[in-house]
Each structure stands twice: as C-alpha cells, then as structure tokens.
Coordinates of N, CA and C in Angstrom, one line a residue:
X1 N -58.2 92.4 24.7 CA -58.8 93.6 25.2 C -60.1 93.9 24.4
X2 N -61.1 94.2 25.1 CA -62.4 94.6 24.5 C -62.4 96.0 24.0
X3 N -62.9 96.2 22.8 CA -63.0 97.6 22.2 C -64.5 97.9 22.0
X4 N -64.9 99.1 22.4 CA -66.2 99.6 22.3 C -66.2 100.9 21.6
X5 N -67.1 101.1 20.7 CA -67.2 102.4 20.0 C -68.4 103.2 20.5
X6 N -68.2 104.4 20.9 CA -69.2 105.3 21.4 C -69.4 106.5 20.4
X7 N -70.7 106.8 20.1 CA -71.0 107.9 19.3 C -71.2 109.1 20.2
X8 N -70.4 110.2 19.8 CA -70.5 111.4 20.6 C -70.7 112.6 19.7
X9 N -71.2 113.7 20.2 CA -71.4 114.9 19.4 C -70.6 116.0 20.1
X10 N -70.1 116.9 19.2 CA -69.4 118.1 19.7 C -70.6 119.0 20.2
X11 N -70.5 119.6 21.4 CA -71.6 120.5 21.9 C -71.1 121.9 21.9
X12 N -72.1 122.8 21.7 CA -71.7 124.2 21.7 C -72.3 124.9 23.0
X13 N -73.1 124.2 23.7 CA -73.7 124.7 25.0 C -72.7 124.5 26.1
X14 N -72.3 125.6 26.8 CA -71.4 125.6 27.9 C -72.0 126.3 29.1
X15 N -71.5 126.0 30.2 CA -72.0 126.6 31.5 C -72.9 125.7 32.3
X16 N -73.1 126.1 33.5 CA -73.8 125.3 34.5 C -75.3 125.0 34.1
X17 N -75.9 126.1 33.6 CA -77.3 125.9 33.2 C -77.5 124.9 32.0
X18 N -76.6 125.1 31.0 CA -76.6 124.2 29.9 C -76.4 122.7 30.3
X19 N -75.4 122.5 31.2 CA -75.1 121.2 31.6 C -76.3 120.5 32.3
X20 N -77.0 121.3 33.1 CA -78.2 120.8 33.8 C -79.2 120.3 32.8
X21 N -79.4 121.1 31.8 CA -80.4 120.8 30.7 C -80.0 119.5 30.0
X22 N -78.7 119.4 29.7 CA -78.1 118.2 29.0 C -78.4 117.0 29.8
X23 N -78.1 117.0 31.1 CA -78.3 115.9 32.0 C -79.8 115.5 32.1
X24 N -80.7 116.5 32.2 CA -82.1 116.2 32.2 C -82.6 115.5 31.0
X25 N -81.9 115.8 29.8 CA -82.3 115.1 28.6 C -81.7 113.7 28.4
X26 N -81.0 113.2 29.5 CA -80.5 111.9 29.4 C -79.1 111.8 28.7
X27 N -78.4 112.9 28.7 CA -77.1 112.9 28.0 C -76.0 113.2 29.1
X28 N -74.7 112.9 28.7 CA -73.6 113.1 29.6 C -72.7 114.1 29.0
X29 N -72.4 115.3 29.7 CA -71.5 116.2 29.2 C -70.0 115.7 29.5
X30 N -69.2 116.0 28.5 CA -67.8 115.5 28.7 C -66.8 116.5 28.0
X31 N -65.5 116.4 28.3 CA -64.5 117.2 27.7 C -63.4 116.3 27.2
X32 N -63.1 116.4 25.9 CA -62.0 115.6 25.3 C -60.7 116.5 25.2
X33 N -59.7 116.0 25.8 CA -58.4 116.7 25.8 C -57.4 115.9 24.9
X34 N -56.6 116.7 24.2 CA -55.6 116.1 23.3 C -54.4 116.9 23.1
X35 N -53.3 116.3 22.7 CA -52.1 117.1 22.5 C -52.2 118.0 21.3
X36 N -52.9 117.5 20.2 CA -52.9 118.3 18.9 C -54.1 119.2 18.8
X37 N -55.0 119.3 19.8 CA -56.1 120.2 19.8 C -56.5 120.6 21.2
X38 N -57.2 121.7 21.3 CA -57.6 122.2 22.6 C -58.8 121.4 23.2
X39 N -59.2 121.7 24.4 CA -60.3 121.0 25.0 C -61.6 121.1 24.2
X40 N -62.2 120.0 24.0 CA -63.4 120.0 23.1 C -64.6 119.4 23.9
X41 N -65.6 120.2 24.1 CA -66.8 119.8 24.8 C -67.6 118.8 24.0
X42 N -68.0 117.6 24.6 CA -68.7 116.6 23.9 C -70.0 116.3 24.7
X43 N -70.8 115.5 24.0 CA -72.1 115.1 24.5 C -72.3 113.6 24.2
X44 N -72.5 112.8 25.2 CA -72.6 111.4 25.1 C -74.0 110.9 25.5
X45 N -74.5 109.8 24.9 CA -75.7 109.3 25.4 C -75.5 108.5 26.7
X46 N -76.3 108.8 27.7 CA -76.1 108.3 29.0 C -76.2 106.7 29.0
X47 N -77.1 106.2 28.4 CA -77.3 104.7 28.3 C -76.1 104.0 27.7
X48 N -75.6 104.5 26.5 CA -74.5 104.0 25.9 C -73.2 104.1 26.7
X49 N -73.0 105.2 27.4 CA -71.9 105.4 28.2 C -71.8 104.5 29.4
X50 N -72.9 104.3 30.1 CA -72.9 103.4 31.2 C -72.8 101.9 30.8
X51 N -73.3 101.6 29.6 CA -73.1 100.2 29.1 C -71.7 99.9 28.8
X52 N -71.0 101.0 28.3 CA -69.6 100.8 27.9 C -68.7 100.7 29.1
X53 N -69.0 101.4 30.1 CA -68.2 101.4 31.3 C -68.5 100.4 32.4
X54 N -69.7 99.8 32.2 CA -70.1 98.7 33.2 C -70.1 97.4 32.5
X55 N -68.9 96.9 32.1 CA -68.7 95.6 31.5 C -68.0 94.7 32.5
X56 N -68.0 93.4 32.1 CA -67.3 92.5 33.0 C -65.8 92.8 33.0
X57 N -65.2 93.3 31.9 CA -63.8 93.7 31.8 C -63.5 95.0 32.6
X58 N -64.6 95.8 32.8 CA -64.5 97.1 33.5 C -63.3 98.0 33.1
X59 N -62.2 97.8 33.8 CA -61.1 98.7 33.6 C -60.3 98.4 32.3
X60 N -60.5 97.2 31.7 CA -59.8 96.8 30.6 C -60.5 96.9 29.3
X61 N -61.1 98.1 29.1 CA -61.9 98.3 27.9 C -61.3 99.5 27.1
X62 N -61.1 99.4 25.8 CA -60.6 100.5 25.0 C -61.8 101.1 24.4
X63 N -62.0 102.4 24.6 CA -63.2 103.1 24.1 C -62.8 104.0 22.9
X64 N -63.4 103.7 21.7 CA -63.1 104.5 20.5 C -64.3 105.5 20.4
X65 N -64.0 106.8 20.2 CA -65.0 107.8 20.0 C -65.3 108.1 18.6
X66 N -66.5 108.0 18.2 CA -66.9 108.4 16.8 C -67.6 109.7 16.9
X67 N -66.9 110.8 16.6 CA -67.4 112.2 16.8 C -68.1 112.6 15.6
X68 N -69.3 113.2 15.9 CA -70.1 113.8 14.8 C -70.3 115.3 15.2
X69 N -70.4 116.1 14.2 CA -70.5 117.6 14.4 C -69.3 118.3 13.8
X70 N -69.1 119.5 14.2 CA -68.0 120.3 13.7 C -66.6 119.6 13.9
X71 N -65.7 119.9 13.0 CA -64.4 119.3 13.1 C -63.7 119.8 14.3
X72 N -62.9 118.9 15.0 CA -62.2 119.3 16.2 C -60.9 120.1 15.7
X73 N -60.7 121.2 16.4 CA -59.6 122.1 16.0 C -58.4 121.8 16.8

C-alpha cells in the first residue's frame, strides 16, 4: 500500500466568507475528526491534495498528515 505525507496547517478562520477566501488562495479547507480530540479545522495545499488523491492506486493510499501550527486539543 502506498503512503503519502501531506503537510497541513491548523486554521483559525471559520465561516463561509473565510472558506471562500481560502479557496481563492488555492487552499482546501478540511476538518479532522478524532476520538481523543474535538473537530480540528485544517488547511491543505490544493495541488498537494489532488496529487495525493489522484494516483494510480486511488482508493488504496494511506495519507499521513504532518500538522503544523497550534497543538491539537
């Protein structure tokens, strides 16, 4: 199984207007859910995200997130 590492940032901008600005800047807004922490808003680079999800293996890719920014609570 192929493993890909994506660099993501924790974002503090929330809401419809902020998301539109993020998309115009070539970024992808996302939410990370987990058992040990609450929903965490993230920011991904659009080009890196599409390269990671558009591979020959497509559905058989393990994506590891390298989070930068404030610590996830």
